[in-house]
Each structure stands twice: as C-alpha cells, then as structure tokens.
XYZ file of N, CA and C in Angstrom:
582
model
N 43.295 37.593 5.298
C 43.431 38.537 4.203
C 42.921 37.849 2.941
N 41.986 38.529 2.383
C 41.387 38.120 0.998
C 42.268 38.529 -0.010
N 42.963 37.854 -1.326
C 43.420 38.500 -2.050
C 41.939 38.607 -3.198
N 42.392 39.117 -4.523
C 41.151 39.590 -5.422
C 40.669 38.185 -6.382
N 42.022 37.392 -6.164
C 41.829 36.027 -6.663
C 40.824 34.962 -6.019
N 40.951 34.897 -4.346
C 40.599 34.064 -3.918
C 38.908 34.581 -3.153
N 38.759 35.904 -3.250
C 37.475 36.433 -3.191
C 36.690 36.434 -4.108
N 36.949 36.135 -5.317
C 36.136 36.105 -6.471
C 34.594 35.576 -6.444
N 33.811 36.518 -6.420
C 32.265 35.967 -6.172
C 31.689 35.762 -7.435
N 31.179 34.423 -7.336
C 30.302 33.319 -8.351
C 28.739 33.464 -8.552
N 28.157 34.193 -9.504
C 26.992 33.908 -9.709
C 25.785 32.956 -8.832
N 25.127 33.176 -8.538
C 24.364 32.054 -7.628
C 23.901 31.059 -8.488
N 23.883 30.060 -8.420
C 23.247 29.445 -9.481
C 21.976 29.328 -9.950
N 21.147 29.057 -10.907
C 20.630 29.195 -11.338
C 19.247 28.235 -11.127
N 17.823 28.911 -10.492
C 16.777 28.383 -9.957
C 15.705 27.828 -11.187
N 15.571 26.446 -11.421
C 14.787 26.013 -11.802
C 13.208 26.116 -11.454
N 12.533 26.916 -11.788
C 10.891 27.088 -11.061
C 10.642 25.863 -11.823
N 10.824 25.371 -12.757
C 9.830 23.991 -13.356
C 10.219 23.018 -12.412
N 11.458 22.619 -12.435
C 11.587 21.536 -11.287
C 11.248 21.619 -9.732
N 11.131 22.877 -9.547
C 10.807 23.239 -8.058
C 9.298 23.099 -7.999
N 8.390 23.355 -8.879
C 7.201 23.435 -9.659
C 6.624 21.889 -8.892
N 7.655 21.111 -9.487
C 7.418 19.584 -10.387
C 7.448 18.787 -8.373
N 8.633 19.325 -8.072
C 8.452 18.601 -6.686
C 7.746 18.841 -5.613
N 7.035 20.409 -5.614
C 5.797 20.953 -4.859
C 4.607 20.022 -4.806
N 4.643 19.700 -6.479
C 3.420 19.270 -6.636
C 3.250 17.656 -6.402
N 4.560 17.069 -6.603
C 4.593 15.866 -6.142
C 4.363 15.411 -4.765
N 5.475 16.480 -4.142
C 4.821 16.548 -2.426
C 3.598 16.252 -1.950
N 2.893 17.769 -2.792
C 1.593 17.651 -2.605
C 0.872 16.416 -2.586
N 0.688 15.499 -3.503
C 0.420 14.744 -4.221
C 0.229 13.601 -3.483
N 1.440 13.405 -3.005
C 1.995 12.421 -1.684
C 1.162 12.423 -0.748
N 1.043 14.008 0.070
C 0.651 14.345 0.893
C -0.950 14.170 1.228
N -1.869 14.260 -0.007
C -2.888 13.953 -0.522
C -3.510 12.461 -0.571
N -2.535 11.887 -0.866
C -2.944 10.288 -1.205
C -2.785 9.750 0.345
N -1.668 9.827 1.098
C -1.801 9.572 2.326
C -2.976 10.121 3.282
N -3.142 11.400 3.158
C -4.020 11.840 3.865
C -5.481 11.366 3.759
N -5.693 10.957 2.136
C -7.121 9.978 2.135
C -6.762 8.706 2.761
N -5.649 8.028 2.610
C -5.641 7.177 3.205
C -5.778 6.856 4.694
N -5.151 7.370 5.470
C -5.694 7.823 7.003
C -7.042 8.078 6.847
N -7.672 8.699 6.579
C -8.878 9.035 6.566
C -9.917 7.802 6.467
N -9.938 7.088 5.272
C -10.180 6.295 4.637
C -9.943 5.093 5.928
N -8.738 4.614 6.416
C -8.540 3.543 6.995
C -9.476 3.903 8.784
N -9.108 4.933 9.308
C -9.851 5.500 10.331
C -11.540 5.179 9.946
N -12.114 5.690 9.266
C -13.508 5.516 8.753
C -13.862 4.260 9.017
N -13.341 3.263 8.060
C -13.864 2.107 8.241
C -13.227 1.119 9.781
N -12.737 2.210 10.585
C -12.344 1.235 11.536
C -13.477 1.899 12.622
N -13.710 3.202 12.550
C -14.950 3.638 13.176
C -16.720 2.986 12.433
N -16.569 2.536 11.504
C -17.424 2.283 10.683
C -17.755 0.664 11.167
N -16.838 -0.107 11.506
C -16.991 -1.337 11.815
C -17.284 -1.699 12.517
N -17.544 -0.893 14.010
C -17.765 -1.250 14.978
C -19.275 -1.741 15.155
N -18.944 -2.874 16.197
C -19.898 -3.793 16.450
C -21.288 -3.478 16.597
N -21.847 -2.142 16.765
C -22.651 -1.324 16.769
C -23.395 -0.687 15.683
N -22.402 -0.346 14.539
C -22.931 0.207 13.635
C -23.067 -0.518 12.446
N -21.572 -0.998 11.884
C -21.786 -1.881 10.939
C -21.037 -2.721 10.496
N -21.196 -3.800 11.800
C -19.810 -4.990 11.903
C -20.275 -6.275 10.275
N -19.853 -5.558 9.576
C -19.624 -6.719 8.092
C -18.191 -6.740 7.299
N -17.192 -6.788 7.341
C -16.259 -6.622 6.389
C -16.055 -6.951 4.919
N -17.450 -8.286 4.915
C -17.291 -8.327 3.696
C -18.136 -7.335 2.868
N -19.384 -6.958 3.081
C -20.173 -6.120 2.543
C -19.420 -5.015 2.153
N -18.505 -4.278 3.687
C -17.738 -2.925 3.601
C -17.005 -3.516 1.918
N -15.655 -4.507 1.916
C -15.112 -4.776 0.937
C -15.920 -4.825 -0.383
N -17.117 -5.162 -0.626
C -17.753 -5.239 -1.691
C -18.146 -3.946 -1.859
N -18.670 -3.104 -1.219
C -19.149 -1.729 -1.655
C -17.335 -0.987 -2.289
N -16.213 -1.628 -1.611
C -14.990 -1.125 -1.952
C -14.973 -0.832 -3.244
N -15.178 -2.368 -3.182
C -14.488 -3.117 -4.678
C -15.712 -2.667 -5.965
N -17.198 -1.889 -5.309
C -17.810 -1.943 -6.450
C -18.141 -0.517 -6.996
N -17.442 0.541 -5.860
C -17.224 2.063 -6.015
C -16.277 2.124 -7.245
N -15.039 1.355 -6.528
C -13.588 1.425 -7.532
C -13.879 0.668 -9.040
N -14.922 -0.016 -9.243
C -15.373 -0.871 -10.624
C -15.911 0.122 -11.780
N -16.769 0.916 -10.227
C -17.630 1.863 -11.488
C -16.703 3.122 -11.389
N -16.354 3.503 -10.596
C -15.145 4.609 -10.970
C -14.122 4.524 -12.131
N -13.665 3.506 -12.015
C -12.796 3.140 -12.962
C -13.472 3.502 -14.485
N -14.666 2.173 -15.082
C -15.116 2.829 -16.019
C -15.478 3.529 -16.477
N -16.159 4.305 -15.284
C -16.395 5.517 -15.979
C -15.122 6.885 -16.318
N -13.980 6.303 -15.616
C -12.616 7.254 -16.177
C -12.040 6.697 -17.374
N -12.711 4.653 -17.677
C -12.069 4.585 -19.067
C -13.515 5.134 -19.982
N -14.665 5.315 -19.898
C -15.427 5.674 -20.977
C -15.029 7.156 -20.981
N -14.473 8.133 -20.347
C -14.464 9.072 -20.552
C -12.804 9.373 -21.026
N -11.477 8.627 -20.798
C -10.580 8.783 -21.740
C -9.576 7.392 -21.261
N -10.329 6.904 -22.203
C -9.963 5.221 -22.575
C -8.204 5.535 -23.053
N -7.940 6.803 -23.727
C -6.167 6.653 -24.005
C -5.256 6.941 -22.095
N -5.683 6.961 -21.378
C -4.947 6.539 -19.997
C -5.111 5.311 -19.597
N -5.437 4.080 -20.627
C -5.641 2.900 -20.307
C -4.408 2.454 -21.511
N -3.617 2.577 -21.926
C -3.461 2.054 -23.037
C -2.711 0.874 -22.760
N -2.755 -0.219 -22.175
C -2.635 -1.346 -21.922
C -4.076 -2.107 -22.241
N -4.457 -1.490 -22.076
C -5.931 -2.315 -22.304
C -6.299 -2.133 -23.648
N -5.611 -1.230 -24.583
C -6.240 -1.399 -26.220
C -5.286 -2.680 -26.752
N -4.098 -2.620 -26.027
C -2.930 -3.311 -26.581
C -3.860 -4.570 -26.432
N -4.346 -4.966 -25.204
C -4.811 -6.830 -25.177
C -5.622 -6.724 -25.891
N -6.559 -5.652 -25.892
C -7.957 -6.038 -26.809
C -7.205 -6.255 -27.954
N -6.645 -5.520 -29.024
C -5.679 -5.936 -29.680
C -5.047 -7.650 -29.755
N -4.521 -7.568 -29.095
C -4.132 -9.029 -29.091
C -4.932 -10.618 -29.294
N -5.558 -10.248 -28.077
C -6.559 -11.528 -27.950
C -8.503 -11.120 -28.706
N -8.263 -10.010 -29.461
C -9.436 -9.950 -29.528
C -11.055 -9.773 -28.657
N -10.607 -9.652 -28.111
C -11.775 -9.081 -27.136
C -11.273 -8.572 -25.840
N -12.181 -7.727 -25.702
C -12.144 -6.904 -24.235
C -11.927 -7.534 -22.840
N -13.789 -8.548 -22.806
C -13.938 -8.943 -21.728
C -12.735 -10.074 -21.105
N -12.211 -10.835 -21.992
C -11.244 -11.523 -22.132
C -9.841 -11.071 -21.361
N -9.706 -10.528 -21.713
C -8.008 -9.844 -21.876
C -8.432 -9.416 -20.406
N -9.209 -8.527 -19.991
C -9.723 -7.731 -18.561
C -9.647 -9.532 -17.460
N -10.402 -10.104 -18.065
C -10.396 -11.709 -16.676
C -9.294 -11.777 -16.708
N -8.561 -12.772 -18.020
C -6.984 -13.145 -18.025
C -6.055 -12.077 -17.117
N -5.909 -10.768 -17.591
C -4.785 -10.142 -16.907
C -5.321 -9.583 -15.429
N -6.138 -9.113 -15.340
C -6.597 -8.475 -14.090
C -7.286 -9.187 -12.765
N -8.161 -9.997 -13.377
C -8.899 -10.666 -12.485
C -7.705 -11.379 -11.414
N -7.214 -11.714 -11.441
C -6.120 -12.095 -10.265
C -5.765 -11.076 -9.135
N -5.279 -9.793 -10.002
C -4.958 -8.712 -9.250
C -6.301 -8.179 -8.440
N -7.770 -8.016 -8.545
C -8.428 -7.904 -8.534
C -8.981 -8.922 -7.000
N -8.569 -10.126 -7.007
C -9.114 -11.666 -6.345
C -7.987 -11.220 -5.236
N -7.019 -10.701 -5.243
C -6.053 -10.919 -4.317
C -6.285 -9.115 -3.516
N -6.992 -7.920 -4.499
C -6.755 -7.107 -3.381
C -8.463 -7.176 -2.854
N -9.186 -8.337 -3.435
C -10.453 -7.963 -2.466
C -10.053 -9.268 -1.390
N -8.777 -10.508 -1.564
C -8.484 -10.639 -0.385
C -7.957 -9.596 1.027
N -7.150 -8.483 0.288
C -6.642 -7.904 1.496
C -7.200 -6.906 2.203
N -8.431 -6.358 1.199
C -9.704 -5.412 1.884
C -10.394 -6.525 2.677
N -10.731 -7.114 2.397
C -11.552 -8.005 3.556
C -10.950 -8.191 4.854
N -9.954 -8.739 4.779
C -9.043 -9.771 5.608
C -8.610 -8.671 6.747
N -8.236 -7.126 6.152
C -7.826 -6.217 6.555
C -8.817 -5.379 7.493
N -10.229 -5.025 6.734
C -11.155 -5.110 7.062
C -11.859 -5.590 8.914
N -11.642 -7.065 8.478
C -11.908 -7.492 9.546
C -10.598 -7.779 10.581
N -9.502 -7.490 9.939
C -8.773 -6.952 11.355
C -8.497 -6.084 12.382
N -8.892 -4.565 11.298
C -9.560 -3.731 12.395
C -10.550 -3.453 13.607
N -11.332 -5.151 13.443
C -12.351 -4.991 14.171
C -11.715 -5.488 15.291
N -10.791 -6.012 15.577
C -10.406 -6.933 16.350
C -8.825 -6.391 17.068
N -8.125 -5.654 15.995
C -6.736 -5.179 16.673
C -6.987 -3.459 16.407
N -6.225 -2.631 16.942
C -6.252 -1.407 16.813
C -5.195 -1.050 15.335
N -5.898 0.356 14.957
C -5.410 0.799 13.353
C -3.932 0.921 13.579
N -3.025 0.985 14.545
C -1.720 1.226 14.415
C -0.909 0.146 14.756
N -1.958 -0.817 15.409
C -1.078 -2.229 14.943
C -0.998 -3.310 13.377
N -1.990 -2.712 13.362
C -2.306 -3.659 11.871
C -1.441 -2.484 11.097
N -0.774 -1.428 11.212
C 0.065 -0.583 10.101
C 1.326 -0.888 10.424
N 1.834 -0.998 11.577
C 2.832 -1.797 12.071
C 3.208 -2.699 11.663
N 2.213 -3.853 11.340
C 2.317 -5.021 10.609
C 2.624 -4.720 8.952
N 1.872 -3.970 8.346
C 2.032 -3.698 7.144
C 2.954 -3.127 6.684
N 4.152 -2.568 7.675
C 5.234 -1.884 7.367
C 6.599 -2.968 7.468
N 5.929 -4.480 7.174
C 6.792 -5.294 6.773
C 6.881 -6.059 5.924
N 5.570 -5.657 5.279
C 5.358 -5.811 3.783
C 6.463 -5.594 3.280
N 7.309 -4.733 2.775
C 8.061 -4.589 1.917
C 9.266 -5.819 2.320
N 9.509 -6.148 3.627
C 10.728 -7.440 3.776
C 9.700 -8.589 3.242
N 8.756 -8.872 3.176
C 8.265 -10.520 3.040
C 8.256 -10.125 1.546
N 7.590 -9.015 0.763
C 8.147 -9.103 -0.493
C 9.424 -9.146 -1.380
N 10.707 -8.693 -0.644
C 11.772 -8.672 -0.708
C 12.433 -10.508 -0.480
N 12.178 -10.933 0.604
C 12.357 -12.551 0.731
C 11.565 -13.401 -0.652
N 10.638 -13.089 -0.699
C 9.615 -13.800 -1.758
C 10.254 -13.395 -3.213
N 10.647 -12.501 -3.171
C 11.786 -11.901 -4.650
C 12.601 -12.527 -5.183
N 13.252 -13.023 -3.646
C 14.577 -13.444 -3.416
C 14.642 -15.051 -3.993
N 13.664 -15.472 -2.981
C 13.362 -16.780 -2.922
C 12.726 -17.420 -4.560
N 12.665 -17.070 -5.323
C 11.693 -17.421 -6.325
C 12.588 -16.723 -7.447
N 13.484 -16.006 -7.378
C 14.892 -15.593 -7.920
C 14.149 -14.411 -8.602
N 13.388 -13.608 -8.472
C 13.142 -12.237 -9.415
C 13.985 -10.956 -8.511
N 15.150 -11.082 -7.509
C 15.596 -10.762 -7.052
C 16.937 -11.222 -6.660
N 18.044 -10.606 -6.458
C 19.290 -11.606 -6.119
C 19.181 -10.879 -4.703
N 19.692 -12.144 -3.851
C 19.531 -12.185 -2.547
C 21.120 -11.289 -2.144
N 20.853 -10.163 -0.781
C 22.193 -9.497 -0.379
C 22.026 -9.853 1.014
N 22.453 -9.505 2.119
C 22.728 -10.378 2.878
C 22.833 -8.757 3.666
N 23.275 -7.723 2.909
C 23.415 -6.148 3.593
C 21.881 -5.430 3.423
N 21.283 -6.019 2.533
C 19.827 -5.858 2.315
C 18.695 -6.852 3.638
N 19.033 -7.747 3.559
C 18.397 -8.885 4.464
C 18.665 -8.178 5.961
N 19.605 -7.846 6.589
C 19.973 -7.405 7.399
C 19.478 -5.965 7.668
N 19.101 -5.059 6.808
C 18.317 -3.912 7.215
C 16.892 -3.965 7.201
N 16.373 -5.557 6.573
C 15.100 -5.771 6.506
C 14.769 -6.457 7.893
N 15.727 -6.946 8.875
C 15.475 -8.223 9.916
C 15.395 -6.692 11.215
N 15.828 -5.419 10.689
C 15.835 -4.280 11.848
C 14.672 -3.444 11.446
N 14.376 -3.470 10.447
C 12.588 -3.411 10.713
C 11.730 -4.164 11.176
N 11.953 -5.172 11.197
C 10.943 -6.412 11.879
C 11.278 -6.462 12.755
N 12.199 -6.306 13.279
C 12.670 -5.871 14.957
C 11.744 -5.109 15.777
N 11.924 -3.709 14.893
C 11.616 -2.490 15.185
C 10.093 -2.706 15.634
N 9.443 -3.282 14.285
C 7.617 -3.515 14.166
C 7.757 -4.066 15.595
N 8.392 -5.115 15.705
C 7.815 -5.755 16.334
C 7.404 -5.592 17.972
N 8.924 -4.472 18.118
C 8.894 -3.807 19.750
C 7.258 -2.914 19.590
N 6.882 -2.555 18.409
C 5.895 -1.399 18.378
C 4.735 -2.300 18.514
N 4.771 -3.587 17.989
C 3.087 -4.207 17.714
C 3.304 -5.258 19.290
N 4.666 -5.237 20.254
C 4.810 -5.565 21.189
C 3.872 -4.869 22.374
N 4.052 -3.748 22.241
C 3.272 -2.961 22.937
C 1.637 -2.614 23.035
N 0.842 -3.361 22.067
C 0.054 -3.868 22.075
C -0.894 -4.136 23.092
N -2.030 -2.670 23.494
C -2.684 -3.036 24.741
C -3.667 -4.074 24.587
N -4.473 -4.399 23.768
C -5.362 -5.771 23.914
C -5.066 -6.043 22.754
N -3.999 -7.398 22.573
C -3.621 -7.851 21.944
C -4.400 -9.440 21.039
N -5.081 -9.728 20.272
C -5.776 -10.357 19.687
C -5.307 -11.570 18.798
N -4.736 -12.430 19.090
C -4.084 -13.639 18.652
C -5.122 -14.220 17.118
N -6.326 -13.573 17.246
C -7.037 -14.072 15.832
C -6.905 -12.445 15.118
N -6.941 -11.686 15.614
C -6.501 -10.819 14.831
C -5.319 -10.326 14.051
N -4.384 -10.857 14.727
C -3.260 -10.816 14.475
C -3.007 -11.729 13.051
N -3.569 -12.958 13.150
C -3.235 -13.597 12.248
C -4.417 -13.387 10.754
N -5.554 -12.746 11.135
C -6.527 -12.305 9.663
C -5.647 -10.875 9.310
N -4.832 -10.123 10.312
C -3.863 -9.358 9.559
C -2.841 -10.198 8.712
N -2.080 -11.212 9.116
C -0.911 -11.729 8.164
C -1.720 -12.456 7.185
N -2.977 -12.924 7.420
C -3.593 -13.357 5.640
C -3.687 -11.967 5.428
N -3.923 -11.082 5.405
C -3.998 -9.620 4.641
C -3.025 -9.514 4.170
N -2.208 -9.399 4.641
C -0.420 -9.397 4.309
C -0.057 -10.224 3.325
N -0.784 -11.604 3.653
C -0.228 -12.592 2.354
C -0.858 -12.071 1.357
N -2.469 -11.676 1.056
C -2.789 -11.394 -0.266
C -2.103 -10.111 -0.886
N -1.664 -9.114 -0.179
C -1.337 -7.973 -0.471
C 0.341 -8.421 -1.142
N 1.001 -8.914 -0.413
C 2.380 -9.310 -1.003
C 2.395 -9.954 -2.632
N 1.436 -10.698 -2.214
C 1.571 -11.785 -3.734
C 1.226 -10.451 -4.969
C-alpha cells in the first residue's frame, strides 16, 4: 500500500546536453586517436616487410620529419597554441635555443622508440610488442618510485606485478618467438619510459 507521502514523485533530474556534448566528443576523440593508431602501427608493420621496405631507420626518419614539418607549420599558422614556447623565447632569448635545451631530449628519446620499435615489428608480431608496451606504465611507476618523484605503495606495486603477470601469459603464447626481438622491444620501452 502506497500512502500519498511515500509515493511522492520527484522531478527527473535534470539533463546536461553540454556535458553530455563534452563526453561524446571526447569519446569520439579517443576513439579517433586510437584508431589512427592501429592503423598507423599495422602499416608500418606491413610496410616493413623484408620485401618491400625492410629499413626502420629511414621509416623513423620520414616519422620524425612529417611530424617536424607538421608541427611548424601548425606553429606558423597559430603560434598562441604553443605558448610555452614564447615563454622560453622570452627567457633565454632566442628561439633556436630554448627549442634544443628543452625539447631536443624529448625528441632523441622518441626517435629512440620509433626506431627500436620499428624494427621490432620486423622480427616479433604487432600484438606482442603491445603486450609488452602495456607495461610501460609499471616500469614507469617503479622508476617514479625509485628516484622518489613518486612515493612507493606496496597496494599499487602489487596491481602492477598482475599486469606483468597477465602480459606475460599473453607474450607467453608467442608463436615464433624472437629472443632479439624481444629485447630491441625493451630498448623501445626504455626510451619511451624515460
């Protein structure tokens, strides 16, 4: 039995279209960047083959020299989505400067992991070398830890040692398994972590 008190019906609440808006498009977004990425990683693993065009470093340099001129030409056309980069010019007085000092590192370490990565596809299959890379986030988490830009948990460490578990039953299974490949994947891994 309902009394009139305890039936009392509540307004539905109230639907945000901007925020519903905001997470469609983020989805999207997501959905997008991954999907070049598959794409993108497939390509150059069909692309590498010994047949067509076994170079990794060349592939990496055409990478690294698409993304150079892309780039500038998105800062000559609106240099205020850079604004880290007016701040150094600012600072140190020049452009070219401030661009070596801060970037060039970041720069040295991801045309280590296009290469390295590169030429591990030639050698292990694309879902072992992602396997591997899906433990990136524990060796950066240890390296956090270890070097103190992180405080070490022990309930954290422990959900990181059951992914590496996990990888590892998956990169276990491994039908031609490549002992030099394996390891130009973990230098990939190292440049990508740092």
């Amino acid at each position: 039995v309902c009394t009139p008190a305890m039936c009392k019906t509540y307004p539905a609440p109230a639907v945000d279209a901007g925020a519903i808006a905001g997470m469609l498009s983020t989805a999207l977004l997501g959905l997008w960047v991954i999907s070049n990425s598959m794409a993108l990683i497939a390509f150059n693993k069909w692309l590498l083959h010994e047949e067509r065009f076994p170079f990794p470093a060349a592939l990496t340099a055409l990478h690294q020299a698409g993304v150079s001129v892309l780039t500038a030409l998105f800062f000559a056309a609106s240099p205020g989505s850079f604004p880290k980069i007016a701040v150094l010019t600012k600072q140190t007085g020049g452009f070219p400067s401030a661009v070596a000092k801060r970037f060039l590192p970041v720069g040295v370490c991801l045309s280590g992991t296009l290469f390295l990565s590169n030429a591990a596809y030639r050698q292990c299959s694309v879902g072992f070398c992602q396997m591997m890379k899906a433990t990136n986030v524990c060796w950066v988490y240890l390296g956090s830890s270890l070097s103190g830009l992180d405080t070490f948990s022990w309930q954290r460490f422990s959900i990181l040692l059951w992914i590496v578990f996990f990888m590892g039953l998956a990169a276990a299974n491994e039908v031609h398994f490549s002992f030099q490949g394996f390891l130009t994947q973990v230098g990939s891994q190292c440049f990508e972590v740092v």
